[in-house]
Coordinates of C-alpha atoms in Angstrom, one line a residue:
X295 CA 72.9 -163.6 97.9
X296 CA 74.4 -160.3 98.9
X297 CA 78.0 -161.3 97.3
X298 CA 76.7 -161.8 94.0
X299 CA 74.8 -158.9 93.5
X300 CA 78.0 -156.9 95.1
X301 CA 79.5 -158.4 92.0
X302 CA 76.9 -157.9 89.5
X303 CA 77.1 -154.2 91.1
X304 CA 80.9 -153.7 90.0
X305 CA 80.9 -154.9 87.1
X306 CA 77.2 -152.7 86.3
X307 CA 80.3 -150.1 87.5
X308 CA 82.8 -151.3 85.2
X309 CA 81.2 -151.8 82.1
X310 CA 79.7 -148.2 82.9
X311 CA 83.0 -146.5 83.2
X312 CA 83.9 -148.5 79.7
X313 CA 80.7 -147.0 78.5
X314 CA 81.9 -143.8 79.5
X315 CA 84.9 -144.0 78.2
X316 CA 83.9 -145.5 74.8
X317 CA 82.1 -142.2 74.6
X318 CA 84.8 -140.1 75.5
X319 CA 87.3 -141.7 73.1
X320 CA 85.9 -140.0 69.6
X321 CA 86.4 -136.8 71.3
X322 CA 89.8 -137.3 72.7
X323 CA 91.1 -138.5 69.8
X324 CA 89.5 -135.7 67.8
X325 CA 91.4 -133.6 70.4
X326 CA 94.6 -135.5 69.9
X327 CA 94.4 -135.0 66.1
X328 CA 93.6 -131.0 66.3
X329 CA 96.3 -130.7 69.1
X330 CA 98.8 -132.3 66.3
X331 CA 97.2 -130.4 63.4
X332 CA 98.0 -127.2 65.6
X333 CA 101.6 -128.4 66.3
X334 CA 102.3 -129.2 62.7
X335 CA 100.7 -125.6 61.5
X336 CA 103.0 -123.6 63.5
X337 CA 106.0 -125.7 62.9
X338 CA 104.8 -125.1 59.0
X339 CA 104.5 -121.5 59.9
X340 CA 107.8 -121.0 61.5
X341 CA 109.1 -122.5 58.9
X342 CA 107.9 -120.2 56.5
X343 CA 108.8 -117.5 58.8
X344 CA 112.3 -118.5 58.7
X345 CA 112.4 -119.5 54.6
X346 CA 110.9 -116.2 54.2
X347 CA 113.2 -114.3 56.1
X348 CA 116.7 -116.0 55.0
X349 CA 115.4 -115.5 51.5
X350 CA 115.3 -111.7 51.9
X351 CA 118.7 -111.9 53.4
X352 CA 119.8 -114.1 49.9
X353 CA 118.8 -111.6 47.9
X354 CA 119.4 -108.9 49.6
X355 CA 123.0 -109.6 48.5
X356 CA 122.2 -111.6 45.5
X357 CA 120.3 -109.6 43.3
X358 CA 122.2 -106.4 43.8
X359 CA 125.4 -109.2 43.3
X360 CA 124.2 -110.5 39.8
X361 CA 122.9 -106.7 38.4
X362 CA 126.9 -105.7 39.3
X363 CA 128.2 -108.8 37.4
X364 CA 126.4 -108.0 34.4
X365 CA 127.0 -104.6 34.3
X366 CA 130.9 -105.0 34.5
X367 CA 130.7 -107.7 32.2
X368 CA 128.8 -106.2 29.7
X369 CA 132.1 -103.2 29.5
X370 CA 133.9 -105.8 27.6
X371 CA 130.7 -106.8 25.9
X372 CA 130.3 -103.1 24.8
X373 CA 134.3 -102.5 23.7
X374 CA 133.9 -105.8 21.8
X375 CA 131.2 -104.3 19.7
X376 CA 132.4 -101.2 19.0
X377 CA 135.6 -102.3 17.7
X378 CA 134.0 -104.9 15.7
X379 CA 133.1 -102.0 13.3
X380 CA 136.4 -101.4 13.1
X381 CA 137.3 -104.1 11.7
X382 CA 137.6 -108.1 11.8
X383 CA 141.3 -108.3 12.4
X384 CA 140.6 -105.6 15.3
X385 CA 137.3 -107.5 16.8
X386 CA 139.6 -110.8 16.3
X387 CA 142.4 -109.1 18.4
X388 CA 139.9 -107.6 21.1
X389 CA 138.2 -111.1 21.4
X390 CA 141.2 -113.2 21.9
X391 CA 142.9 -110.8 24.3
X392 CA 139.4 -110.5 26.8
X393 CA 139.2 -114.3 26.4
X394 CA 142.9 -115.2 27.2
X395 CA 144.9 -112.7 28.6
X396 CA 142.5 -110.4 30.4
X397 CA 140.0 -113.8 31.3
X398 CA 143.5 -115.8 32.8
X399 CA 144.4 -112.3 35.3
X400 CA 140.8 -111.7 36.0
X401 CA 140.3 -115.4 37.4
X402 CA 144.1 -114.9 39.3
X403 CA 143.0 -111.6 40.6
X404 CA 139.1 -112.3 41.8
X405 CA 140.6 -115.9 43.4
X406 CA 143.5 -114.1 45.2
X407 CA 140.5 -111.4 46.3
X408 CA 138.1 -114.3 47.8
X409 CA 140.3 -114.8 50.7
X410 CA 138.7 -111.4 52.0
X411 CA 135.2 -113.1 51.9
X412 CA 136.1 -115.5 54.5
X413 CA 137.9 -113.4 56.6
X414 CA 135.8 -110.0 56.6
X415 CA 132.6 -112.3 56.8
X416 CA 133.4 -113.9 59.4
X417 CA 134.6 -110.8 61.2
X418 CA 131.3 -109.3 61.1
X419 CA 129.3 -112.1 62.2
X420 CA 131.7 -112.0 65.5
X421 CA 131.0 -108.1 65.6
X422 CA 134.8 -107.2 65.2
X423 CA 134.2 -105.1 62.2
X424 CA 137.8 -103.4 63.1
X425 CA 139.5 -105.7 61.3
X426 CA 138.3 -105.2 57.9
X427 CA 139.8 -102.1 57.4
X428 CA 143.1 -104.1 58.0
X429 CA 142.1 -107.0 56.4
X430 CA 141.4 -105.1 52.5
X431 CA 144.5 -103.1 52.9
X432 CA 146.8 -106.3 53.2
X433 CA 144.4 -107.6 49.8
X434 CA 145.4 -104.8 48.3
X435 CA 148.9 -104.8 48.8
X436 CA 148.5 -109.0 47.6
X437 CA 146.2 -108.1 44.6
X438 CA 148.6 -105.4 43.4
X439 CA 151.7 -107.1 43.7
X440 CA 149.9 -110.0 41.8
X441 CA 149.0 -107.6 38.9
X442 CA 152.9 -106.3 38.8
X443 CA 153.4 -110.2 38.7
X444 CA 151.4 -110.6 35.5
X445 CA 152.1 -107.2 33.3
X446 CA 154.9 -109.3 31.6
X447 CA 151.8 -111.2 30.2
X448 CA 150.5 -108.2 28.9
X449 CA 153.8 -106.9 27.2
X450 CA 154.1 -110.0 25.4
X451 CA 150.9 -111.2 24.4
X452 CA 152.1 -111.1 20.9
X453 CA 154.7 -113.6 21.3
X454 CA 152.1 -115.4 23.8
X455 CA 149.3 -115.4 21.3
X456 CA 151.7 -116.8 18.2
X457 CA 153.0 -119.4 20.4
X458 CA 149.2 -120.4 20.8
X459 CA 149.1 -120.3 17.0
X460 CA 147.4 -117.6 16.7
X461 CA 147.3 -115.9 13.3
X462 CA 150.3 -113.6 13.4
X463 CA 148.1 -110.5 12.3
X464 CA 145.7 -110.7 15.0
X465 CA 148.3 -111.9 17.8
X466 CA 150.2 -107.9 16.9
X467 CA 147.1 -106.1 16.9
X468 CA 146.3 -108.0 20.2
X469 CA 149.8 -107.2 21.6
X470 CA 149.5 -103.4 20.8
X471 CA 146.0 -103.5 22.7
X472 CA 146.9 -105.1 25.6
X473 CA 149.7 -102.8 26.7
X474 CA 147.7 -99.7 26.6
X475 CA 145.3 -101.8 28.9
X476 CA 147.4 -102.8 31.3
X477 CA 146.1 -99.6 33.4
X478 CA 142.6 -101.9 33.9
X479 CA 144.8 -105.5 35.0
X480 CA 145.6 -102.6 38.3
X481 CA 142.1 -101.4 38.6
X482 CA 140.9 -105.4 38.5
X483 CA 143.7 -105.7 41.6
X484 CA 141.9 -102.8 43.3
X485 CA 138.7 -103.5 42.4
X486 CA 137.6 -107.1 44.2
X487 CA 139.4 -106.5 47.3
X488 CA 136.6 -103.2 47.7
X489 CA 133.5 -105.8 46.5
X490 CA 134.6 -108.0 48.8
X491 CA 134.7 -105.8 52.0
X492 CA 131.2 -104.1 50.5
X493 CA 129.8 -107.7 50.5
X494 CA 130.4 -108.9 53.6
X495 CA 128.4 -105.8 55.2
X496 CA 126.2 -106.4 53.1
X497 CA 126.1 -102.7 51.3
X498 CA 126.3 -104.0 47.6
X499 CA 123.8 -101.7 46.1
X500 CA 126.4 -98.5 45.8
X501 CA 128.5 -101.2 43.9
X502 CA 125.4 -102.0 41.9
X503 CA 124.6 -98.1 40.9
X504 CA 128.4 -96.8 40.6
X505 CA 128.5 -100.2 38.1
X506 CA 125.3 -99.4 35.8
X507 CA 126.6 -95.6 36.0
X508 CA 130.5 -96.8 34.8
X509 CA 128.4 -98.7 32.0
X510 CA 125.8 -96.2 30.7
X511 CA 129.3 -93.7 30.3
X512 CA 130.9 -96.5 28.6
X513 CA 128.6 -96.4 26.0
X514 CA 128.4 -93.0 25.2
X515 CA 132.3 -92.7 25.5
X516 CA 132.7 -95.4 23.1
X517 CA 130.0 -94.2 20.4
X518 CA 131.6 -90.7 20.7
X519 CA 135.5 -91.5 20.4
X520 CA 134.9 -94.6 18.1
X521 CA 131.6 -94.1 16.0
X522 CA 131.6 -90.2 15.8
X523 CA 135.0 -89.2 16.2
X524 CA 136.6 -92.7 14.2
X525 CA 139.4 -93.2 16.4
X526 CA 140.8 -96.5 16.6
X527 CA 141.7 -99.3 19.0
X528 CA 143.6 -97.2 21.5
X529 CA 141.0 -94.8 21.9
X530 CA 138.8 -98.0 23.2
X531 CA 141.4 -99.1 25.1
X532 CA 141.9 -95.5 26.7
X533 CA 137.9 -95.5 27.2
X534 CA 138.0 -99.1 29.1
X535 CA 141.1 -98.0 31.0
X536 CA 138.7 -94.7 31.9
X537 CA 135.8 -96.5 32.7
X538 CA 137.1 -98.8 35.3
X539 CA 139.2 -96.3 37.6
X540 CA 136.2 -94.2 37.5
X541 CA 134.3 -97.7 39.2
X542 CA 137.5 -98.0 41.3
X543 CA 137.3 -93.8 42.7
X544 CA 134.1 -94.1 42.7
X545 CA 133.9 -96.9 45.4
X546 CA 137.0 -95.9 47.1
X547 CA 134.8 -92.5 47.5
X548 CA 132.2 -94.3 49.4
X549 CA 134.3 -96.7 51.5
X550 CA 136.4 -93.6 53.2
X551 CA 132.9 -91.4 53.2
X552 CA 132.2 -91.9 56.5
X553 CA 129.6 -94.9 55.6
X554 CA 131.8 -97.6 57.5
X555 CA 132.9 -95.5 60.5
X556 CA 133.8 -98.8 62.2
X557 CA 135.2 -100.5 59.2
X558 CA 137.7 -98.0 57.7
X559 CA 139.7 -96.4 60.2
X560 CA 142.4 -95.0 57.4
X561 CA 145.4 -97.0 56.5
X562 CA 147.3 -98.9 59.2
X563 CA 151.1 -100.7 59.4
X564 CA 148.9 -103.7 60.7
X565 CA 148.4 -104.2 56.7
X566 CA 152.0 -105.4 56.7
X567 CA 151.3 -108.3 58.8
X568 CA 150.2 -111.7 59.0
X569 CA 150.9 -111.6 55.4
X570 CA 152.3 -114.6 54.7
X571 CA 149.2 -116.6 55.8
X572 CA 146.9 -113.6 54.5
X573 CA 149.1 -114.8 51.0
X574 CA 148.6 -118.9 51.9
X575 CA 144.8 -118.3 52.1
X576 CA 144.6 -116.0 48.8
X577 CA 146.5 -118.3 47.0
X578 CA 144.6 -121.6 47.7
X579 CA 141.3 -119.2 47.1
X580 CA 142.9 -118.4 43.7
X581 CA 143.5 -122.0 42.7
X582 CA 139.9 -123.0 43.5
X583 CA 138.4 -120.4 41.4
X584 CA 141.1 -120.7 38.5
X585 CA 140.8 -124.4 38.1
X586 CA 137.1 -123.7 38.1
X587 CA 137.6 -120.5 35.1
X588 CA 140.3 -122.5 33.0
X589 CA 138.0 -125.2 32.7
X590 CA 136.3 -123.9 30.3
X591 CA 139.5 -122.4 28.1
X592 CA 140.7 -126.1 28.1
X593 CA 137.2 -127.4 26.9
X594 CA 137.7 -124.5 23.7
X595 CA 141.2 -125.6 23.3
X596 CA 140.1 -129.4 22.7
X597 CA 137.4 -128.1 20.4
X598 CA 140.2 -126.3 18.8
X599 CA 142.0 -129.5 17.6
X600 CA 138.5 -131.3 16.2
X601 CA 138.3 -132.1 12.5
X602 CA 136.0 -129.1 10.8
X603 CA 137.5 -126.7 14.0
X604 CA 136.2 -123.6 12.7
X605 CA 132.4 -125.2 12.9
X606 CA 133.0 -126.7 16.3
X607 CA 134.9 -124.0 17.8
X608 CA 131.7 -121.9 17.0
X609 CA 128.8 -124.0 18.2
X610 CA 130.4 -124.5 21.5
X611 CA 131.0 -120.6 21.4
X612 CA 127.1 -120.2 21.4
X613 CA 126.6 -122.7 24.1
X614 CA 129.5 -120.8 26.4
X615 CA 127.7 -117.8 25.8
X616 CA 124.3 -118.4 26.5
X617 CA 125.7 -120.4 29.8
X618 CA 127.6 -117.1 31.0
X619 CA 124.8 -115.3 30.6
X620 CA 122.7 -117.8 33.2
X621 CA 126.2 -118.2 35.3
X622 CA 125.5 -114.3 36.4
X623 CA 122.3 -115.3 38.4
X624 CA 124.6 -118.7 39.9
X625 CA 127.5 -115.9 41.1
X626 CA 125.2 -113.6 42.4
X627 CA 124.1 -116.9 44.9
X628 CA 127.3 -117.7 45.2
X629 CA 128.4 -113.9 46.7
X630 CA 125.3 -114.3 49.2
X631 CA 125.5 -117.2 50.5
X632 CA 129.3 -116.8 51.1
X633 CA 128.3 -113.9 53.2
X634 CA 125.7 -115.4 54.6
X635 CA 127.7 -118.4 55.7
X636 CA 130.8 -116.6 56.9
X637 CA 128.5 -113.9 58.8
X638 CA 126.6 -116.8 60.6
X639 CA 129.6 -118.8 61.6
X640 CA 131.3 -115.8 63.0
X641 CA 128.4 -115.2 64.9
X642 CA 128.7 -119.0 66.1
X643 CA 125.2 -119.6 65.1
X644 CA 126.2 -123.1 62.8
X645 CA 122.3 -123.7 62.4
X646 CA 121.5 -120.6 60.6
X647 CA 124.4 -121.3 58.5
X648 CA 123.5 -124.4 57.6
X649 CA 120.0 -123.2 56.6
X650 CA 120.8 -120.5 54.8
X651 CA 123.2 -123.3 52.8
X652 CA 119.9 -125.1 52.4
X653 CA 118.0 -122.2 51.1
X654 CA 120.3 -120.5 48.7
X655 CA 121.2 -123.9 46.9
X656 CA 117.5 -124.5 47.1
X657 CA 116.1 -121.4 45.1
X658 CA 119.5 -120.9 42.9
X659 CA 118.4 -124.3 41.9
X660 CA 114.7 -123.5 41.2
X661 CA 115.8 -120.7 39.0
X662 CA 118.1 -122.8 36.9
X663 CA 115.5 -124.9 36.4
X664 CA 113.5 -122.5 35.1
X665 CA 116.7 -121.5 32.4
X666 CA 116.9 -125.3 31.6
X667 CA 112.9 -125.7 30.7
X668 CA 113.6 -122.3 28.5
X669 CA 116.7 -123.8 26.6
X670 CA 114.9 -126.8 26.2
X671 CA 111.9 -125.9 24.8
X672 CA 113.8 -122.8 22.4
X673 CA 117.1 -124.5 21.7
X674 CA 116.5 -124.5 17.7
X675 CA 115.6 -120.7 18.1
X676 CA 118.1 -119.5 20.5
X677 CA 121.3 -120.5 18.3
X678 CA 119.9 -117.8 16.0
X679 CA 121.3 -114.7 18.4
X680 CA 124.6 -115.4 17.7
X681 CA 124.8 -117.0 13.9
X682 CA 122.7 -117.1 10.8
X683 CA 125.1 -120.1 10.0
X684 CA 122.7 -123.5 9.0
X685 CA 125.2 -125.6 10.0
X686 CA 126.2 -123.5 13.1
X687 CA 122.3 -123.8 14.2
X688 CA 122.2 -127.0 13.7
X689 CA 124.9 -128.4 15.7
X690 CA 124.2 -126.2 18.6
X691 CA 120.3 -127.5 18.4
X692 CA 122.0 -131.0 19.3
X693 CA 124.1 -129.5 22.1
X694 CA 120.7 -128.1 23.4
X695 CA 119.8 -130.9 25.5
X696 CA 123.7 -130.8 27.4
X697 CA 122.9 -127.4 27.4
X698 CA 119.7 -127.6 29.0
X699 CA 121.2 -130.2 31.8
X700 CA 124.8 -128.0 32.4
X701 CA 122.8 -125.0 33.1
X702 CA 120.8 -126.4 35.9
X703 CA 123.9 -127.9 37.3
X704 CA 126.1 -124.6 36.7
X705 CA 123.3 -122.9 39.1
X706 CA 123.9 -125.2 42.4
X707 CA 128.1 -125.5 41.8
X708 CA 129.0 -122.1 42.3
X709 CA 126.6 -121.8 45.3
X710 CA 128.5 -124.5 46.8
X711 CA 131.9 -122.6 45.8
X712 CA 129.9 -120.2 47.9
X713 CA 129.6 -122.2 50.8
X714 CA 133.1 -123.6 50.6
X715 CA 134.8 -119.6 50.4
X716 CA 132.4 -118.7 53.3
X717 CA 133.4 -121.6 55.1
X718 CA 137.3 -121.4 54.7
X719 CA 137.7 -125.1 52.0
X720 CA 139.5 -123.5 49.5
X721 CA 142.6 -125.7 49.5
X722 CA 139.8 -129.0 50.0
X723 CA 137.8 -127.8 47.1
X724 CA 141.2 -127.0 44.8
X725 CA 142.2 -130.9 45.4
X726 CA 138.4 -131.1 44.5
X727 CA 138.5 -129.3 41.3
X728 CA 141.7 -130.9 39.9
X729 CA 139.8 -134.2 40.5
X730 CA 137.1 -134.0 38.9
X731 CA 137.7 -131.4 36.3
X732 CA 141.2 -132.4 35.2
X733 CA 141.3 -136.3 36.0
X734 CA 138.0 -137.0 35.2
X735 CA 136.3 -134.7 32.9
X736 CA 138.8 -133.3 30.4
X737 CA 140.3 -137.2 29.8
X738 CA 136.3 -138.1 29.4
X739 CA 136.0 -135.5 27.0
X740 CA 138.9 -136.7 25.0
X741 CA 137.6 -140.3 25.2
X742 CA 134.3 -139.2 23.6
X743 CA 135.1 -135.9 21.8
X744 CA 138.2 -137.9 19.6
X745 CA 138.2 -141.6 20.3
X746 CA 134.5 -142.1 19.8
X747 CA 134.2 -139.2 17.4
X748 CA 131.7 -137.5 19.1
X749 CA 133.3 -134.1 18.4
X750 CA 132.5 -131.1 20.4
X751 CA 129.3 -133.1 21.6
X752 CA 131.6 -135.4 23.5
X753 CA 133.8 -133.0 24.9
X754 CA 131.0 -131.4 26.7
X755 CA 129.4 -134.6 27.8
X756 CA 133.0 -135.3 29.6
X757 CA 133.0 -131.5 30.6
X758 CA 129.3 -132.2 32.4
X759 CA 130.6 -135.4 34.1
X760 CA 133.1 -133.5 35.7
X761 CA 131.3 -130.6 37.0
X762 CA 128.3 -133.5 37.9
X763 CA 131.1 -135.4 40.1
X764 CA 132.2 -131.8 41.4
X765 CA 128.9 -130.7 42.4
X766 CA 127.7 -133.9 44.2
X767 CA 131.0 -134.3 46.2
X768 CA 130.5 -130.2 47.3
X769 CA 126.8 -131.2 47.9
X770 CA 127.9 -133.9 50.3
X771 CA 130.7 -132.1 52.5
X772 CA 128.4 -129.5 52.6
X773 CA 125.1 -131.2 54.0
X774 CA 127.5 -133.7 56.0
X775 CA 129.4 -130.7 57.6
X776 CA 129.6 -131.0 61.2
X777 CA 128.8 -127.1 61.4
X778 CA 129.1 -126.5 65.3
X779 CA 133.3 -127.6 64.6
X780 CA 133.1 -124.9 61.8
X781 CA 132.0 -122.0 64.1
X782 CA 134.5 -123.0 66.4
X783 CA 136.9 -122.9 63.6
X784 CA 135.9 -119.6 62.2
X785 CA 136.2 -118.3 65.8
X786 CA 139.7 -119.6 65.8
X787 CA 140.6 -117.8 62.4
X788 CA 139.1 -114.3 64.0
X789 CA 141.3 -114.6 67.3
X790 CA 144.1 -115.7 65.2
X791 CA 144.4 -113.0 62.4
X792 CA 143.9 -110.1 64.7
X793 CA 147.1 -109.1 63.1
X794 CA 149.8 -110.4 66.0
X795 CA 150.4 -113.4 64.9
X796 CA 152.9 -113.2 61.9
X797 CA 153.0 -116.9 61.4
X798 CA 149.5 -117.8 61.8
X799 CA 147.0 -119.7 59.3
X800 CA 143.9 -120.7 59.3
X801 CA 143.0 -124.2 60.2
X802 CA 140.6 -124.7 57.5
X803 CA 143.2 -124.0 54.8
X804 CA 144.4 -127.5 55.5
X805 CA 142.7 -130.3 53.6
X806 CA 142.9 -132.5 56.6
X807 CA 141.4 -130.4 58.7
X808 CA 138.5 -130.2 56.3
X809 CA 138.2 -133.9 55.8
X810 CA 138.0 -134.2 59.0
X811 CA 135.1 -132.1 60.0
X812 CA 132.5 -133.7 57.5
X813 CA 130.3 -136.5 59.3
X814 CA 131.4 -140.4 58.3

């Protein structure tokens, strides 16, 4: 008798502890559910912490970044407008020479100045700001020999333009023009190396105000000289030559002001060497961003040889316009997050690079999404700026909906360009750009622009596939990136172009290397 109820006791026992413990369970699983609600609010809020401070960082740079670009941009803008009341063989002349001669040395010159972003960012992030007083000196010496390299294209743009078959009236006026501006190809050589070095400390807001200054004088110079006073097209070259070594003095002021005590230490021999790899680098930097610049002058060209040219040629001119406009935002991302990426790798924190990748190709996007609802939605009205044309309008209403789509892809492709000159792929993204712009897009725009006979409306769909194949392949090395081997990298590149090594070159100018560092 005493055995069973021993039994009947424990199990009294047991089913009490289960009793207990089926009334414990509610609240310990409540517990379990606020302990991960807890977790998952301040991963959220460090999150937010860390979006929230990278994105002042972004535009810290940016905004500044994309204020400069228009302002300097707008000086052509400006000249171009003033000597269109001269006359139309004059605004013809201007046109063609900012479009061709002066757009073909700017993209040589800011290319060959790009290989100072990855080196002077990357210096900074390690804390060895030393160097980039060495570092814009021998970009100097590059960018200016460069320039001496090119004049020839400025002395005979006439013969240039006519073998273009350009009319013969505008390519002599052009010719005239372009040799009293060959003053401003020099101050272009001066001029990226200094935005470059300013960039990568992040001080771009003196470049910003000596810019918007440069531009507001511009202005008046040109309404004085050329409205008031009715000089002609050398006074607006004279005025444009003024304008940009006033920005050039003007910035050299503040670099050797005492601002970048660290930086500038005055000019050094050390300028003189390592500059056969200093060249290497600028020169792969100046085929990436040249194959990226011409693409558009061949996509014009093309447009040039359609049936009914004159119409084509100025619908796509519309669309180009409206899309450099919206490109300013895109390269003032594309300046930040080049910084930010070089800064972070030389400070061997791959992480923050790769999140400030994340970031600035995340809200460059949102913002050209925001362009690409507003073309949508006003692409009958837009047109309207630029021609009072019906058939003009209504061939660029079509083009609207490419429009639309190329603007929000033009606002993540030079952020990745970004990434790539902060990281050191220019020779990986050249082989890149020849690819898909010159093997794939332009013979896609041929297929549909003449064979199909989808006029200019063809050669931009081609023209999008190209930069849509660009862009993805960039998006892909870039979020497959093994960054840790890039910060190791970067550290290599600082130790080896402390300036005694004559024969040294970065690792990551070699498309192998590259390959080789994105995740399979």
């Amino acid at each position: 008798m005493r055995q069973p109820l021993e039994t009947a006791a424990r199990q009294c026992s047991s089913h009490g502890q289960v009793f207990a413990l089926s009334l414990l369970s509610p609240h310990t699983a409540r517990d379990r559910r606020t302990e991960l609600r807890e977790r998952l609010e301040r991963r959220m809020g460090k999150l937010v912490s860390k979006s929230w401070q990278e994105s002042k960082l972004l535009w810290h740079i940016a905004f500044p970044a994309i204020l400069t670009a228009v302002f300097q941009f707008s000086i052509g803008f400006v000249t171009v407008g003033f000597v269109g009341h001269i006359g139309q063989v004059e605004l013809a002349a201007v046109t063609v020479v900012e479009n061709v001669i002066e757009g073909f040395a700017y993209g040589v010159l800011l290319g060959m100045g790009s290989a100072l972003e990855t080196l002077c960012g990357q210096a900074v992030g390690a804390g060895q700001v030393e160097m980039l007083g060495v570092y814009i000196q021998r970009s100097w010496l590059i960018c200016i020999a460069t320039a001496a390299a090119l004049a020839p294209t400025y002395v005979f743009t006439a013969g240039i333009l006519r073998g273009l078959r350009q009319p013969g009236d505008i390519a002599d006026v052009a010719g005239r023009y372009t040799r009293w501006v060959i003053p401003q190809l020099f101050a272009y050589a001066a001029n990226f190396p200094l935005q470059k070095f300013f960039q990568s400390q992040s001080k771009v807001w003196a470049m910003t105000f000596i810019s918007g200054a440069a531009l507001a004088l511009h202005v008046v110079l040109n309404y004085v000289f050329l409205t008031r006073l009715g000089h002609g097209l050398v006074a607006a070259a004279l005025v444009g030559n003024l304008t940009w070594w006033l920005i050039i003095l003007a910035q050299f002021a503040y670099l050797v002001s005492g601002c970048f005590p660290d930086a500038w230490k005055g000019f050094s021999m050390l300028a003189f060497k390592n500059l056969t790899a200093f060249v290497k680098l600028s020169l792969a930097s100046a085929v990436m961003l040249c194959l990226e610049l011409w693409y558009y002058t061949a996509v014009l060209i093309l447009v040039g040889l359609l049936k009914n040219a004159k119409l084509q040629v100025d619908v796509m001119s519309v669309c180009i316009n409206y899309q450099l406009w919206t490109l300013m935002v895109a390269l003032g991302f594309n300046a930040a997050v080049s910084v930010r990426v070089s800064n972070e790798l030389g400070a061997n924190r791959p992480k923050a690079a790769k999140f400030a990748v994340a970031m600035a190709v995340s809200t460059s996007a949102f913002i050209g999404a925001i362009f690409m609802a507003v073309f949508f939605i006003w692409r009958k009205q837009l047109p309207r700026f630029f021609s009072d044309d019906a058939d003009v309008l209504r061939e660029a209403a079509k083009l609207g909906f490419l429009l639309a789509g190329t603007i929000f892809l033009n606002s993540i492709q030079p952020v990745l360009s970004g990434v790539a000159i902060g990281a050191g792929w220019q020779s990986l993204v050249a082989f890149i750009n020849i690819g898909c712009y010159y093997l794939v897009g332009i013979p896609l725009g041929v297929l549909f622009g003449f064979k199909l006979k989808l006029n200019a409306m063809g050669i931009w769909v081609g023209m999008s596939l190209g930069t849509l194949l660009q862009t993805a392949i960039l998006a892909f090395i870039s979020f497959r990136t093994k960054w840790e081997r890039q910060a190791m990298l970067a550290e290599e590149r600082i130790r080896e172009w402390g300036g005694r090594n004559d024969d040294a070159l970065p690792s990551t100018t070699s498309t192998a290397d590259n390959e080789n560092n994105v995740d399979r």
